Amino acid sequence: MSIRKVGGVFLRVTNLEKSLEFYTNFLGMEVAFTEEWDGTPEANLKTTEQNLFLTLIEQDEVQVLKEPVFNLVTDDAIAMHTALIDSDFNVTEVENWTSEYNHHVLFDVYDPDGHALNIIEMQPITK
């Protein structure tokens, strides 16, 4: 018996509508469906390559994730970084580094509640 995959990440937000705007309009995720759990509004988001990935759950108060606990993969980190800056979002500087397997271009962006999200582009190293 073993774990087959990550089923999803649950993130608490204080304003579901505002958070949905950020995650869909600025990060390009799609709403798979919305529902309520015991009267609590939530939205299930997906990326272009994955089905359900991120569930946003609206609560009056949230514990803000000041350090990223997951990353979101993009094909063009520089363009996304520029677009987020142009839209007045709080982002860190772009970092570049190379491992034995990949070249990484990455930065963090903070959602409307201040949760840190890591945005990363990885290009395989050809040997």
PDB file of C-alpha atoms in Angstrom, residues 19-116:
ATOM      1  CA  SER A  19      -9.120  35.284  -4.318  1.00  0.00           C
ATOM      2  CA  LEU A  20     -10.811  33.705  -7.334  1.00  0.00           C
ATOM      3  CA  GLU A  21     -10.052  36.816  -9.364  1.00  0.00           C
ATOM      4  CA  PHE A  22      -6.355  36.527  -8.446  1.00  0.00           C
ATOM      5  CA  TYR A  23      -6.014  32.792  -9.063  1.00  0.00           C
ATOM      6  CA  THR A  24      -7.990  32.798 -12.332  1.00  0.00           C
ATOM      7  CA  ASN A  25      -7.303  36.182 -13.961  1.00  0.00           C
ATOM      8  CA  PHE A  26      -3.686  36.610 -12.870  1.00  0.00           C
ATOM      9  CA  LEU A  27      -2.398  33.047 -12.453  1.00  0.00           C
ATOM     10  CA  GLY A  28      -4.509  31.453 -15.198  1.00  0.00           C
ATOM     11  CA  MET A  29      -6.103  28.694 -13.134  1.00  0.00           C
ATOM     12  CA  GLU A  30      -9.644  27.553 -13.937  1.00  0.00           C
ATOM     13  CA  VAL A  31     -12.593  27.013 -11.618  1.00  0.00           C
ATOM     14  CA  ALA A  32     -13.621  23.364 -11.864  1.00  0.00           C
ATOM     15  CA  PHE A  33     -16.637  23.853  -9.579  1.00  0.00           C
ATOM     16  CA  THR A  34     -17.826  25.685  -6.481  1.00  0.00           C
ATOM     17  CA  GLU A  35     -19.793  24.281  -3.579  1.00  0.00           C
ATOM     18  CA  GLU A  36     -20.385  24.658   0.135  1.00  0.00           C
ATOM     19  CA  TRP A  37     -19.123  22.410   2.907  1.00  0.00           C
ATOM     20  CA  ASP A  38     -21.356  22.766   5.946  1.00  0.00           C
ATOM     21  CA  GLY A  39     -22.364  26.244   4.766  1.00  0.00           C
ATOM     22  CA  THR A  40     -18.789  27.348   4.022  1.00  0.00           C
ATOM     23  CA  PRO A  41     -18.224  28.572   0.433  1.00  0.00           C
ATOM     24  CA  GLU A  42     -15.348  27.011  -1.452  1.00  0.00           C
ATOM     25  CA  ALA A  43     -14.018  26.768  -4.990  1.00  0.00           C
ATOM     26  CA  ASN A  44     -12.036  23.982  -6.595  1.00  0.00           C
ATOM     27  CA  LEU A  45      -9.413  25.141  -9.078  1.00  0.00           C
ATOM     28  CA  LYS A  46      -7.438  23.297 -11.713  1.00  0.00           C
ATOM     29  CA  THR A  47      -4.490  24.087 -13.934  1.00  0.00           C
ATOM     30  CA  THR A  48      -4.222  23.453 -17.661  1.00  0.00           C
ATOM     31  CA  GLU A  49      -2.440  20.140 -17.054  1.00  0.00           C
ATOM     32  CA  GLN A  50      -4.097  18.882 -13.873  1.00  0.00           C
ATOM     33  CA  ASN A  51      -7.583  18.288 -12.666  1.00  0.00           C
ATOM     34  CA  LEU A  52      -8.475  19.384  -9.153  1.00  0.00           C
ATOM     35  CA  PHE A  53      -5.467  20.869  -7.480  1.00  0.00           C
ATOM     36  CA  LEU A  54      -6.320  23.796  -5.223  1.00  0.00           C
ATOM     37  CA  THR A  55      -9.392  24.266  -3.049  1.00  0.00           C
ATOM     38  CA  LEU A  56     -10.009  27.768  -1.721  1.00  0.00           C
ATOM     39  CA  ILE A  57     -12.161  27.791   1.419  1.00  0.00           C
ATOM     40  CA  GLU A  58     -13.618  31.066   2.667  1.00  0.00           C
ATOM     41  CA  GLN A  59     -13.265  31.787   6.392  1.00  0.00           C
ATOM     42  CA  ASP A  60     -13.496  34.947   8.483  1.00  0.00           C
ATOM     43  CA  GLU A  61      -9.926  34.563   9.746  1.00  0.00           C
ATOM     44  CA  VAL A  62      -7.039  32.669   8.188  1.00  0.00           C
ATOM     45  CA  GLN A  63      -3.531  31.685   9.159  1.00  0.00           C
ATOM     46  CA  VAL A  64      -1.385  33.291   6.446  1.00  0.00           C
ATOM     47  CA  LEU A  65       1.283  31.089   4.873  1.00  0.00           C
ATOM     48  CA  LYS A  66       4.286  33.412   4.884  1.00  0.00           C
ATOM     49  CA  GLU A  67       6.522  30.823   3.174  1.00  0.00           C
ATOM     50  CA  PRO A  68       5.380  28.837   0.117  1.00  0.00           C
ATOM     51  CA  VAL A  69       4.245  25.278   0.793  1.00  0.00           C
ATOM     52  CA  PHE A  70       3.882  24.403  -2.897  1.00  0.00           C
ATOM     53  CA  ASN A  71       4.899  25.836  -6.229  1.00  0.00           C
ATOM     54  CA  LEU A  72       3.022  26.540  -9.422  1.00  0.00           C
ATOM     55  CA  VAL A  73       4.809  25.645 -12.648  1.00  0.00           C
ATOM     56  CA  THR A  74       4.763  28.034 -15.611  1.00  0.00           C
ATOM     57  CA  ASP A  75       6.379  28.048 -19.042  1.00  0.00           C
ATOM     58  CA  ASP A  76       7.462  31.696 -18.759  1.00  0.00           C
ATOM     59  CA  ALA A  77       8.306  32.880 -15.246  1.00  0.00           C
ATOM     60  CA  ILE A  78       9.757  36.190 -16.451  1.00  0.00           C
ATOM     61  CA  ALA A  79       6.581  37.166 -18.332  1.00  0.00           C
ATOM     62  CA  MET A  80       4.405  36.177 -15.368  1.00  0.00           C
ATOM     63  CA  HIS A  81       6.645  38.119 -12.980  1.00  0.00           C
ATOM     64  CA  THR A  82       6.369  41.227 -15.174  1.00  0.00           C
ATOM     65  CA  ALA A  83       2.574  40.893 -15.504  1.00  0.00           C
ATOM     66  CA  LEU A  84       2.134  40.523 -11.744  1.00  0.00           C
ATOM     67  CA  ILE A  85       4.325  43.573 -11.061  1.00  0.00           C
ATOM     68  CA  ASP A  86       2.365  45.560 -13.668  1.00  0.00           C
ATOM     69  CA  SER A  87      -0.828  44.572 -11.811  1.00  0.00           C
ATOM     70  CA  ASP A  88       0.630  45.842  -8.502  1.00  0.00           C
ATOM     71  CA  PHE A  89       1.005  42.465  -6.801  1.00  0.00           C
ATOM     72  CA  ASN A  90       3.703  41.933  -4.200  1.00  0.00           C
ATOM     73  CA  VAL A  91       6.415  39.718  -5.732  1.00  0.00           C
ATOM     74  CA  THR A  92       9.989  38.831  -4.830  1.00  0.00           C
ATOM     75  CA  GLU A  93      12.928  39.215  -7.181  1.00  0.00           C
ATOM     76  CA  VAL A  94      13.436  36.548  -9.843  1.00  0.00           C
ATOM     77  CA  GLU A  95      15.988  33.880  -8.945  1.00  0.00           C
ATOM     78  CA  ASN A  96      17.903  31.704 -11.406  1.00  0.00           C
ATOM     79  CA  TRP A  97      19.758  28.568 -10.449  1.00  0.00           C
ATOM     80  CA  THR A  98      20.768  25.306 -12.036  1.00  0.00           C
ATOM     81  CA  SER A  99      20.768  21.855 -10.531  1.00  0.00           C
ATOM     82  CA  GLU A 100      22.144  18.693 -12.059  1.00  0.00           C
ATOM     83  CA  TYR A 101      18.759  18.112 -13.734  1.00  0.00           C
ATOM     84  CA  ASN A 102      17.058  21.488 -14.375  1.00  0.00           C
ATOM     85  CA  HIS A 103      17.574  25.190 -14.827  1.00  0.00           C
ATOM     86  CA  HIS A 104      15.132  27.029 -12.521  1.00  0.00           C
ATOM     87  CA  VAL A 105      13.656  30.513 -12.838  1.00  0.00           C
ATOM     88  CA  LEU A 106      11.456  31.328  -9.851  1.00  0.00           C
ATOM     89  CA  PHE A 107       9.921  33.951  -7.605  1.00  0.00           C
ATOM     90  CA  ASP A 108       7.251  34.240  -4.930  1.00  0.00           C
ATOM     91  CA  VAL A 109       3.984  36.146  -5.259  1.00  0.00           C
ATOM     92  CA  TYR A 110       1.567  36.956  -2.448  1.00  0.00           C
ATOM     93  CA  ASP A 111      -2.158  36.388  -2.935  1.00  0.00           C
ATOM     94  CA  PRO A 112      -4.825  38.846  -1.633  1.00  0.00           C
ATOM     95  CA  ASP A 113      -4.578  37.355   1.885  1.00  0.00           C
ATOM     96  CA  GLY A 114      -0.774  37.463   1.841  1.00  0.00           C
ATOM     97  CA  HIS A 115      -0.177  33.720   1.282  1.00  0.00           C
ATOM     98  CA  ALA A 116       3.214  33.170  -0.363  1.00  0.00           C
TER      99      ALA A 116
END
